[in-house]
Amino acid sequence: MASTMRSLFSDHSRYVESFRRFLNNSTEHQCMQEFFDKKLPGIITRIGDTKSEIKILSIGGGAGEIDLQILSKVQAQYPGVHISNEVVEPSAEQIAKYKEFVAKSSNLENTKFVWHKETSSEYQNRMIEKKELQKWDFIHMIQMLYYVKDIPATLKFFHSLLASNAKILIILVSGISGWDKLWKKYGSRLPRDDLCQYVTSTDLTQMLDELGIKYECYDLLSTMDISDCFIDGNENGDLLWDFLTETCNFNTTAPADLKAEIVKDLQKPEFSVKKDGKVLFNNSLSFIVVDA
């Protein structure tokens, strides 16, 4: 039976839909918004000092919703200053959505956008070959380091691109989240995909320590309502199962013993809290700010 389990990434449209359900059922974006409102202004206070243009590099910018929130904070800090915003994103579909989003948005008159349809490692190789390493004032990598093969080399490379007073913002799941427990306990029993690796803020801060790179780490609580996962035949629950396990049609293809174990664990306090009749999975995020 186990051999019929396959990675969620092998079915692009199902992956996209399960990710959409995850966003709808979690406080992921609200959690990021809270960080941008409360902490980001203090972090970017000096990135544009004495500069006529602020250069921002977005790695894995997706469809741009989060990027534009960041841009609005930079604009508020540096009114009227020109901003160059370059985006590295491998999905043509996401870039098309990003361009639509920019076209519909106001207040971007001082911002110019450039999109590169490539992965972060393709960008890295292209820049090294060109031998002209552009310096950046702010680089952000939001929920994308799972898709990088050599994370320490990636961190080292992008750190080398920081201008004076510049920062890198990395967002990924926290080492105190339910994801950490889920991956550690069940990762070896779920279908793996070369595209994705299990990495949390605990792993990342250890890598930064080993590289001797200075950073600050902030954890913010986020939850994902997984109540539907415990209702048989619930379509939303089935898609959330896929997202949780990174497995296509987990509910119908997983061995019964594996599913029973995970069902039991997901309701334990180290994974989730029960509140108002709902089961809320710990989706806590870490915001890691790296200094030049």
Rosetta silent file (secondary structure, phi, psi, omega in degrees, C-alpha in Angstrom):
SEQUENCE: MASTMRSLFSDHSRYVESFRRFLNNSTEHQCMQEFFDKKLPGIITRIGDTKSEIKILSIGGGAGEIDLQILSKVQAQYPGVHISNEVVEPSAEQIAKYKEFVAKSSNLENTKFVWHKETSSEYQNRMIEKKELQKWDFIHMIQMLYYVKDIPATLKFFHSLLASNAKILIILVSGISGWDKLWKKYGSRLPRDDLCQYVTSTDLTQMLDELGIKYECYDLLSTMDISDCFIDGNENGDLLWDFLTETCNFNTTAPADLKAEIVKDLQKPEFSVKKDGKVLFNNSLSFIVVDA
SCORE:     score description
SCORE:     0.000 S_00000001
   1 L     0.000  -42.889 -174.448    0.000    0.000    0.000 S_00000001
   2 H   -59.135  -30.367 -175.875    2.755    2.464    0.977 S_00000001
   3 H   -65.413  -17.924  179.997    4.246    2.306   -2.521 S_00000001
   4 H   -84.490   -7.476  176.324    1.152    4.075   -3.893 S_00000001
   5 L   -73.813  131.950  176.879    1.838    7.175   -1.794 S_00000001
   6 E  -132.995  159.353 -176.035    3.405    9.860   -3.956 S_00000001
   7 E   -62.343  141.812  178.034    4.712   13.344   -3.374 S_00000001
   8 H   -61.264  -29.085 -176.634    2.215   16.201   -3.541 S_00000001
   9 H   -71.071  -10.174  178.808    4.653   18.065   -5.795 S_00000001
  10 H   -78.712  -10.764  179.251    4.063   15.468   -8.525 S_00000001
  11 L  -127.103   93.893 -169.943    0.571   16.933   -9.076 S_00000001
  12 H   -59.043  -46.096 -174.197    0.957   20.684   -9.568 S_00000001
  13 H   -67.712  -33.772  178.331   -2.728   21.654   -9.621 S_00000001
  14 H   -70.476  -37.759  176.836   -3.465   19.628   -6.467 S_00000001
  15 H   -60.399  -47.050 -178.700   -0.462   21.201   -4.737 S_00000001
  16 H   -59.519  -43.986 -178.836   -1.693   24.704   -5.667 S_00000001
  17 H   -67.127  -40.528 -179.134   -5.194   23.929   -4.378 S_00000001
  18 H   -67.569  -33.772  177.554   -3.923   22.391   -1.115 S_00000001
  19 H   -67.079  -39.056  178.153   -1.714   25.445   -0.553 S_00000001
  20 H   -62.314  -41.289  179.204   -4.739   27.696   -1.133 S_00000001
  21 H   -65.297  -38.980  177.323   -6.705   25.708    1.477 S_00000001
  22 H   -57.852  -48.181 -179.376   -3.769   26.031    3.876 S_00000001
  23 H   -63.062  -40.008 -179.688   -3.808   29.844    3.510 S_00000001
  24 H   -66.455  -29.581 -174.496   -7.602   29.950    3.932 S_00000001
  25 H  -103.108    4.480 -178.296   -7.475   27.830    7.079 S_00000001
  26 E  -125.640  168.046  176.942   -4.409   29.363    8.713 S_00000001
  27 L   -99.710   23.270 -177.735   -3.321   32.699   10.152 S_00000001
  28 H   -50.542  -55.893 -175.578   -0.092   32.555    8.076 S_00000001
  29 H   -71.394  -33.739  177.063   -0.611   35.840    6.218 S_00000001
  30 H   -64.871  -37.017  179.519   -2.093   37.631    9.251 S_00000001
  31 H   -64.456  -44.362  178.228    0.980   36.583   11.234 S_00000001
  32 H   -63.688  -42.831 -179.756    3.296   38.035    8.553 S_00000001
  33 H   -58.937  -41.505  179.424    1.206   41.216    8.419 S_00000001
  34 H   -61.683  -41.077  178.138    1.557   41.628   12.185 S_00000001
  35 H   -65.100  -44.532 -179.073    5.343   41.328   11.889 S_00000001
  36 H   -62.874  -37.974 -178.982    5.448   43.854    9.015 S_00000001
  37 H   -71.357  -43.226 -171.365    3.313   46.314   10.988 S_00000001
  38 H   -92.185  -38.169 -171.345    5.088   46.006   14.334 S_00000001
  39 L  -107.365  -35.984 -171.752    8.680   45.009   13.637 S_00000001
  40 H   -59.266  -42.728 -179.171    9.607   45.716   10.015 S_00000001
  41 H   -54.033  -40.083  178.808    9.678   49.547   10.251 S_00000001
  42 H   -67.571  -32.007 -177.111   12.363   49.311   12.973 S_00000001
  43 H   -73.397  -35.233 -174.659   14.378   46.786   10.941 S_00000001
  44 L   -96.485   10.451 -171.578   14.496   48.878    7.754 S_00000001
  45 L   -59.737  -23.651 -176.358   15.123   52.245    9.411 S_00000001
  46 L  -119.099    2.756 -173.660   18.648   52.575    7.998 S_00000001
  47 L   -62.366  -27.315 -176.571   18.667   50.484    4.809 S_00000001
  48 L  -105.601   10.462 -177.746   18.219   53.561    2.596 S_00000001
  49 L   -51.564  128.605  175.950   20.444   56.024    4.433 S_00000001
  50 L    58.665   18.283 -178.181   22.072   58.478    1.986 S_00000001
  51 L  -107.074  139.495 -179.916   20.919   56.403   -1.005 S_00000001
  52 L   -83.892  -18.017  177.379   19.134   57.868   -4.039 S_00000001
  53 E  -142.820  138.924  177.649   17.641   54.462   -4.867 S_00000001
  54 E  -103.466  126.149 -176.567   16.793   51.505   -2.625 S_00000001
  55 E  -103.294  119.958 -178.725   17.476   48.115   -4.177 S_00000001
  56 E  -116.305  135.527  177.726   15.267   45.233   -3.028 S_00000001
  57 E  -120.074  122.048 -179.998   15.693   41.601   -4.063 S_00000001
  58 E  -106.079  117.593  179.956   12.814   39.167   -3.544 S_00000001
  59 E  -100.620  115.170 -176.775   13.802   35.498   -3.681 S_00000001
  60 L    75.148   48.444 -173.326   10.776   33.292   -4.375 S_00000001
  61 L   -71.197   -8.617  177.186    8.399   36.254   -4.564 S_00000001
  62 L    57.250 -136.910 -176.641    5.429   34.135   -5.665 S_00000001
  63 L   -90.262    4.547  169.205    2.392   36.146   -6.748 S_00000001
  64 L    91.212   -5.804 -176.220    3.615   39.307   -4.989 S_00000001
  65 H   -59.549  -44.189 -177.285    1.004   39.857   -2.237 S_00000001
  66 H   -73.571  -38.581  179.303    3.615   39.732    0.522 S_00000001
  67 H   -56.420  -42.672 -176.577    6.230   41.601   -1.547 S_00000001
  68 H   -71.185  -28.014  174.404    3.911   44.582   -1.984 S_00000001
  69 H   -65.573  -41.879  178.640    3.227   44.719    1.756 S_00000001
  70 H   -63.995  -45.314  179.573    6.988   44.946    2.327 S_00000001
  71 H   -57.192  -40.230 -178.183    7.320   47.615   -0.380 S_00000001
  72 H   -64.314  -32.623  177.978    4.635   49.741    1.261 S_00000001
  73 H   -70.927  -38.381  179.018    6.641   49.725    4.523 S_00000001
  74 H   -67.328  -41.475  178.735    9.831   50.736    2.696 S_00000001
  75 H   -62.204  -39.306 -179.578    7.942   53.534    0.896 S_00000001
  76 H   -65.268  -35.150 -179.084    6.523   54.788    4.202 S_00000001
  77 H   -74.747  -34.984 -176.156   10.041   54.888    5.672 S_00000001
  78 L  -128.190   68.888 -175.914   11.555   56.606    2.610 S_00000001
  79 L   -59.082  134.362  175.960    8.804   58.672    0.955 S_00000001
  80 L    81.894  -11.567 -179.097    9.585   59.697   -2.609 S_00000001
  81 L   -78.074  140.237  179.626   12.796   57.657   -2.844 S_00000001
  82 E   -70.576  140.936  179.607   13.107   55.466   -5.956 S_00000001
  83 E  -124.625  131.499  173.982   12.903   51.728   -5.342 S_00000001
  84 E  -107.236  119.612 -175.128   14.215   49.016   -7.635 S_00000001
  85 E  -117.829  107.486  178.779   12.449   45.719   -6.870 S_00000001
  86 E  -104.684  139.732 -173.183   13.840   42.591   -8.560 S_00000001
  87 E  -122.483  127.817  174.703   12.048   39.278   -8.192 S_00000001
  88 E  -107.258  114.716 -174.727   13.507   35.783   -8.591 S_00000001
  89 L  -149.589  121.464 -175.738   10.638   33.321   -9.079 S_00000001
  90 L   -75.079  -17.159 -174.664   10.717   30.016  -11.027 S_00000001
  91 L   -94.502  119.177  179.082    6.974   29.820  -11.778 S_00000001
  92 H   -61.975  -36.604  179.907    5.749   31.632  -14.915 S_00000001
  93 H   -61.172  -44.998  179.574    2.209   31.343  -13.546 S_00000001
  94 H   -67.138  -40.246  179.525    3.163   33.156  -10.324 S_00000001
  95 H   -62.349  -41.001  179.207    5.064   35.874  -12.224 S_00000001
  96 H   -61.694  -41.345  178.568    1.979   36.505  -14.405 S_00000001
  97 H   -65.895  -40.324 -179.886   -0.148   36.886  -11.249 S_00000001
  98 H   -60.018  -46.732 -178.431    2.478   39.175   -9.709 S_00000001
  99 H   -62.649  -39.104  177.071    2.443   41.437  -12.802 S_00000001
 100 H   -62.298  -43.161 -178.287   -1.375   41.596  -12.683 S_00000001
 101 H   -61.953  -42.350  178.535   -1.221   42.474   -8.997 S_00000001
 102 H   -64.820  -41.954 -178.875    1.251   45.307   -9.668 S_00000001
 103 H   -61.441  -33.199 -177.961   -0.906   46.620  -12.528 S_00000001
 104 H   -85.537  -12.239 -173.730   -3.921   46.831  -10.186 S_00000001
 105 L   -90.815  146.027  176.362   -2.005   48.462   -7.318 S_00000001
 106 L   -99.795  179.399  176.708   -1.681   52.188   -6.769 S_00000001
 107 L    64.055   26.386  179.550    1.197   54.098   -5.113 S_00000001
 108 L  -112.324   18.295 -172.717    3.924   52.282   -7.048 S_00000001
 109 L   -62.494  -26.885  179.641    4.989   55.220   -9.228 S_00000001
 110 L   -94.116   10.784 -174.586    8.507   55.378   -7.723 S_00000001
 111 E  -116.486  128.908  173.764    9.053   51.629   -7.987 S_00000001
 112 E  -111.142  141.192 -175.545   10.414   49.732  -10.941 S_00000001
 113 E  -112.466  140.760  170.789   10.016   45.964  -11.174 S_00000001
 114 E  -133.902  133.354  179.167   12.154   43.350  -12.897 S_00000001
 115 E  -112.442  138.542  175.497   11.253   39.653  -12.858 S_00000001
 116 E  -119.407  116.515 -179.512   13.684   36.762  -13.376 S_00000001
 117 L   -83.292   86.523 -179.630   12.048   33.404  -14.131 S_00000001
 118 L  -163.586  165.632  176.053   14.552   31.193  -12.333 S_00000001
 119 L   -81.912  169.065 -179.686   15.301   29.471   -9.038 S_00000001
 120 H   -64.404  -34.765 -179.085   17.545   31.076   -6.450 S_00000001
 121 H   -73.900  -31.330  174.605   20.409   28.721   -7.371 S_00000001
 122 H   -65.717  -41.173  177.533   20.007   29.520  -11.099 S_00000001
 123 H   -61.279  -46.953 -178.990   20.150   33.218  -10.213 S_00000001
 124 H   -57.752  -48.090 -179.159   23.197   32.601   -8.026 S_00000001
 125 H   -63.705  -39.849 -179.216   25.043   30.715  -10.811 S_00000001
 126 H   -64.334  -42.110 -179.367   24.148   33.362  -13.396 S_00000001
 127 H   -66.602  -40.495 -178.938   25.451   36.178  -11.161 S_00000001
 128 H   -65.986  -39.726  178.478   28.696   34.336  -10.394 S_00000001
 129 H   -64.769  -38.597 -179.092   29.278   33.700  -14.117 S_00000001
 130 H   -70.033  -21.344 -179.956   28.651   37.374  -14.930 S_00000001
 131 L    60.805   17.073  175.797   31.221   38.315  -12.264 S_00000001
 132 L  -123.612   94.595 -173.781   29.313   41.532  -11.528 S_00000001
 133 L   -86.849  108.515  178.067   27.688   41.100   -8.164 S_00000001
 134 L   -65.489  136.513  176.119   24.962   43.661   -7.653 S_00000001
 135 L   -93.421  147.055 -176.270   24.686   44.901   -4.033 S_00000001
 136 E  -124.778  151.166  178.994   21.249   45.067   -2.387 S_00000001
 137 E   -92.203  -26.668  179.214   19.754   47.091    0.471 S_00000001
 138 E  -152.237  125.538  177.972   17.095   44.556    1.422 S_00000001
 139 E  -121.360  132.602  174.169   16.786   40.902    0.422 S_00000001
 140 E  -127.684  143.449 -177.839   13.872   38.751    1.509 S_00000001
 141 E  -130.686   97.036 -171.889   13.386   34.993    1.324 S_00000001
 142 E  -104.958  117.321  177.177    9.879   34.128    2.433 S_00000001
 143 L    49.614   43.007 -178.380    8.914   30.482    2.929 S_00000001
 144 L  -128.928  -10.035 -175.511   11.323   29.373    0.174 S_00000001
 145 H   -69.112  -13.388  176.396   14.430   27.850    1.770 S_00000001
 146 H   -64.280  -23.164 -172.712   12.732   24.418    1.792 S_00000001
 147 H  -100.888   15.233 -178.612   13.279   24.353   -1.983 S_00000001
 148 L  -108.449  133.501 -177.205   17.021   25.056   -1.917 S_00000001
 149 L   -72.469  -49.081 -176.534   19.486   22.158   -2.122 S_00000001
 150 L  -113.876   91.174 -173.946   22.483   23.762   -0.395 S_00000001
 151 H   -66.681  -47.481  179.772   21.129   26.190    2.209 S_00000001
 152 H   -57.070  -40.982  179.547   24.455   27.267    3.826 S_00000001
 153 H   -64.933  -37.050  179.089   25.944   28.105    0.388 S_00000001
 154 H   -66.019  -45.338  179.576   22.787   30.074   -0.474 S_00000001
 155 H   -61.038  -44.275 -177.419   22.911   32.025    2.796 S_00000001
 156 H   -63.199  -44.050 -178.831   26.605   32.790    2.318 S_00000001
 157 H   -62.197  -51.867 -175.803   26.084   33.957   -1.282 S_00000001
 158 H   -68.900  -30.784  175.914   23.153   36.306   -0.573 S_00000001
 159 H   -62.993  -34.384 -178.784   24.861   37.643    2.560 S_00000001
 160 L   -70.983  -11.332 -178.384   27.807   38.626    0.327 S_00000001
 161 L   -94.864    2.335 -175.796   25.422   40.792   -1.757 S_00000001
 162 E   -78.574  132.643  174.865   24.406   43.096    1.119 S_00000001
 163 E   -79.426 -177.874  179.510   25.241   46.800    0.828 S_00000001
 164 E   -65.552  141.929 -178.855   26.039   48.928    3.909 S_00000001
 165 E    64.494    7.536 -175.648   23.217   48.900    6.534 S_00000001
 166 E   -78.065  164.009 -179.944   21.408   46.249    4.452 S_00000001
 167 E  -138.401  155.303  167.283   19.374   43.351    5.856 S_00000001
 168 E  -115.037  135.210  172.789   18.070   39.965    4.807 S_00000001
 169 E  -111.271  122.868  177.276   14.656   38.878    6.085 S_00000001
 170 E  -115.650  129.923  174.239   14.036   35.122    6.121 S_00000001
 171 E  -119.382  128.720  173.713   10.637   33.714    7.069 S_00000001
 172 E  -157.086  175.162 -175.082   10.142   29.998    7.643 S_00000001
 173 E   -66.784  145.999 -176.763    8.442   27.631   10.062 S_00000001
 174 L   -78.429  151.911  174.460    9.613   27.836   13.646 S_00000001
 175 L   -67.416  -12.101  178.081   11.474   25.101   15.475 S_00000001
 176 L   -98.553    4.922 -176.945    8.714   25.304   18.101 S_00000001
 177 L   -81.909  168.331  174.911    5.954   24.640   15.531 S_00000001
 178 H   -66.366  -26.246  179.019    4.007   21.439   14.976 S_00000001
 179 H   -58.546  -42.760 -178.122    5.818   21.103   11.623 S_00000001
 180 H   -57.549  -46.868 -178.352    9.095   20.429   13.430 S_00000001
 181 H   -67.211  -41.995 -177.745    7.556   17.542   15.405 S_00000001
 182 H   -62.531  -48.159 -178.230    5.693   16.182   12.379 S_00000001
 183 H   -65.642  -42.084 -178.236    8.753   16.134   10.103 S_00000001
 184 H   -64.289  -40.946 -174.918   11.068   14.661   12.728 S_00000001
 185 H   -80.619  -39.083 -170.460    8.696   11.870   13.615 S_00000001
 186 H  -115.643   -6.748 -176.352    7.168   10.993   10.237 S_00000001
 187 H   -49.124  -41.990 -175.637    9.458   12.456    7.563 S_00000001
 188 H   -72.731  -14.899 -177.592   11.106    9.103    6.828 S_00000001
 189 H  -103.456    0.861  179.320    7.728    7.399    6.332 S_00000001
 190 L  -106.579  154.348 -178.135    6.279    9.943    3.909 S_00000001
 191 L   -65.066  128.702 -179.172    7.110   10.141    0.184 S_00000001
 192 L   -94.505  156.580  179.005   10.122   12.379   -0.293 S_00000001
 193 L  -135.153  135.496 -179.717   10.704   14.709   -3.165 S_00000001
 194 L   -58.381  -23.321 -174.256   14.052   16.122   -4.239 S_00000001
 195 L   -70.987  -20.659 -166.855   12.356   19.495   -4.565 S_00000001
 196 L  -137.257  137.038  175.123   11.692   19.980   -0.897 S_00000001
 197 L  -126.150  154.342 -178.900   13.520   19.513    2.379 S_00000001
 198 L   -82.773  111.803  178.749   12.401   19.688    5.981 S_00000001
 199 L  -143.121  135.039  178.488   14.037   22.745    7.541 S_00000001
 200 L  -122.353  178.874 -178.731   12.951   24.935   10.467 S_00000001
 201 H   -61.877  -27.622  178.748   14.359   28.019   12.178 S_00000001
 202 H   -62.828  -44.772  178.903   16.331   25.765   14.567 S_00000001
 203 H   -65.598  -41.300 -173.818   18.301   24.312   11.628 S_00000001
 204 H   -68.112  -42.860 -178.994   18.687   27.715   10.028 S_00000001
 205 H   -67.136  -32.074  176.246   20.023   29.558   13.081 S_00000001
 206 H   -63.984  -42.832  178.628   22.527   26.715   13.579 S_00000001
 207 H   -63.093  -43.461 -179.959   23.730   27.192    9.965 S_00000001
 208 H   -63.786  -39.750  177.211   24.034   30.975   10.464 S_00000001
 209 H   -60.142  -44.806 -178.693   26.016   30.393   13.700 S_00000001
 210 H   -65.543  -30.750  179.135   28.381   28.043   11.855 S_00000001
 211 H   -83.065   -7.644 -178.556   28.846   30.647    9.094 S_00000001
 212 L    70.272   29.267 -179.098   29.559   33.338   11.720 S_00000001
 213 L   -98.751  133.282 -177.896   26.702   35.495   10.372 S_00000001
 214 L   -82.240  141.359 -178.151   24.910   37.829   12.803 S_00000001
 215 E  -156.646  166.032  168.647   21.129   37.689   13.017 S_00000001
 216 E  -125.936  145.699 -177.927   18.093   38.212   15.242 S_00000001
 217 E  -124.637  129.590  177.638   15.220   35.745   15.403 S_00000001
 218 E  -119.244  133.006  175.732   11.593   36.541   16.271 S_00000001
 219 E  -105.858  134.442  175.463    8.920   33.852   16.714 S_00000001
 220 E  -126.906  137.185 -178.625    5.250   34.632   16.126 S_00000001
 221 L   -72.748  131.787  171.903    2.369   32.299   16.834 S_00000001
 222 L  -137.885  149.461  179.330    0.312   31.202   13.842 S_00000001
 223 E  -129.749  162.408  175.690   -2.259   28.419   13.696 S_00000001
 224 E  -132.136  124.596 -178.672   -3.958   26.299   11.068 S_00000001
 225 E   -77.009  107.761 -176.934   -7.469   24.991   11.649 S_00000001
 226 L  -106.926   16.864 -177.931   -7.234   21.260   10.866 S_00000001
 227 H   -52.095  -39.373 -177.674  -10.646   20.286   12.330 S_00000001
 228 H   -64.906  -19.017  179.928  -11.862   19.138    8.876 S_00000001
 229 H   -65.868  -19.159 -176.011   -9.028   16.575    8.758 S_00000001
 230 H  -101.371   11.273  177.408  -10.923   14.497   11.311 S_00000001
 231 L  -110.227  116.687 -178.354  -14.175   14.387    9.305 S_00000001
 232 L   -59.152  135.868  174.546  -14.323   11.453    6.886 S_00000001
 233 L    73.951   11.408  179.501  -14.859   12.374    3.269 S_00000001
 234 L   -84.291  120.746 -174.143  -14.428   16.123    3.883 S_00000001
 235 H   -63.008  -42.766  178.520  -12.840   17.649    0.758 S_00000001
 236 H   -61.021  -44.599  178.087  -11.233   20.536    2.631 S_00000001
 237 H   -59.927  -42.555  179.778   -9.835   18.078    5.185 S_00000001
 238 H   -60.334  -42.764 -179.164   -8.443   15.838    2.418 S_00000001
 239 H   -70.141  -34.463  176.854   -6.585   18.775    0.849 S_00000001
 240 H   -68.396  -36.851  174.685   -5.243   19.897    4.244 S_00000001
 241 H   -57.554  -45.070 -179.477   -4.003   16.334    4.844 S_00000001
 242 H   -59.758  -42.708 -178.575   -2.117   16.560    1.562 S_00000001
 243 H   -66.625  -44.267 -179.161   -0.560   19.846    2.596 S_00000001
 244 H   -60.206  -39.538 -172.671    0.403   18.590    6.078 S_00000001
 245 H  -102.853   -4.036 -175.304    2.062   15.430    4.758 S_00000001
 246 L    53.595   36.313 -177.831    3.219   16.741    1.335 S_00000001
 247 E  -123.705  133.796 -179.812    1.531   13.609   -0.036 S_00000001
 248 E   -74.688  125.336 -178.828   -0.903   13.478   -2.954 S_00000001
 249 L    53.657   45.962 -178.460   -4.279   12.042   -1.810 S_00000001
 250 H   -52.075  -44.146 -174.129   -2.826   11.064    1.568 S_00000001
 251 H   -59.003  -33.694 -177.264   -6.235   10.198    2.964 S_00000001
 252 H   -99.368  -15.185 -175.948   -6.896    7.494    0.374 S_00000001
 253 H  -110.928  -14.442 -175.967   -3.355    6.180   -0.234 S_00000001
 254 L   -73.050  144.018  173.843   -1.684    6.189    3.196 S_00000001
 255 L   -59.211  141.206 -174.609   -1.295    2.889    5.081 S_00000001
 256 H   -57.031  -39.320 -177.453   -3.999    2.714    7.775 S_00000001
 257 H   -66.926  -38.881  179.880   -1.505    2.380   10.646 S_00000001
 258 H   -65.259  -45.804 -178.667    0.461    5.464    9.554 S_00000001
 259 H   -62.791  -43.400 -178.633   -2.696    7.544    9.211 S_00000001
 260 H   -60.719  -40.508  179.694   -4.032    6.390   12.590 S_00000001
 261 H   -64.008  -45.806 -177.932   -0.759    7.366   14.298 S_00000001
 262 H   -67.291  -39.853  178.349   -0.684   10.832   12.732 S_00000001
 263 H   -55.756  -44.215 -178.142   -4.393   11.412   13.504 S_00000001
 264 H   -65.853  -46.915 -177.708   -3.671   10.662   17.155 S_00000001
 265 H   -64.081  -41.153 -175.727   -0.538   12.824   17.302 S_00000001
 266 H   -60.347  -18.885 -179.493   -2.077   15.842   15.585 S_00000001
 267 L   -95.911    1.144  179.458   -4.514   16.165   18.474 S_00000001
 268 L   -83.878  153.287 -175.060   -1.757   16.173   21.124 S_00000001
 269 L   -61.429  -24.998  179.732   -0.717   19.483   22.747 S_00000001
 270 L   -74.717  -13.530  177.450    2.798   19.430   21.259 S_00000001
 271 L  -105.265  -41.652 -170.408    1.202   19.586   17.783 S_00000001
 272 E  -146.130  163.554  170.075   -2.080   21.459   18.241 S_00000001
 273 E  -116.935  150.776  176.467   -4.369   23.213   20.696 S_00000001
 274 E  -104.054  126.580 -175.626   -8.088   22.565   21.014 S_00000001
 275 E  -147.400  129.848  179.166  -10.141   25.735   21.203 S_00000001
 276 L    48.744   42.042  177.633  -13.887   26.396   20.773 S_00000001
 277 L    76.195    5.960  179.737  -14.352   22.891   19.374 S_00000001
 278 E  -109.240  154.176  173.593  -11.579   23.383   16.796 S_00000001
 279 E  -106.018  114.956 -175.190   -8.215   21.676   16.447 S_00000001
 280 E  -110.531  108.551 -179.187   -5.576   24.361   15.737 S_00000001
 281 E   -71.186  139.978 -179.281   -2.226   23.068   14.476 S_00000001
 282 E   -75.844  104.164 -178.057    0.824   25.049   15.633 S_00000001
 283 L  -106.945   29.654 -174.384    1.979   26.826   12.452 S_00000001
 284 L   -53.495  142.885 -178.021    4.305   29.261   14.289 S_00000001
 285 E  -112.458  150.063  171.611    6.661   31.243   12.094 S_00000001
 286 E  -111.586  138.420  178.528   10.190   32.526   12.649 S_00000001
 287 E  -114.968  109.400 -174.939   11.328   35.844   11.235 S_00000001
 288 E  -108.634  121.062 -177.650   15.122   35.881   10.983 S_00000001
 289 E  -107.511  117.337 -175.744   16.789   39.214   10.298 S_00000001
 290 E  -102.156  133.660 -179.663   20.354   38.952    9.039 S_00000001
 291 E   -90.879  154.520  176.833   22.753   41.920    9.265 S_00000001
 292 L   -65.941    0.000    0.000   25.258   42.967    6.635 S_00000001
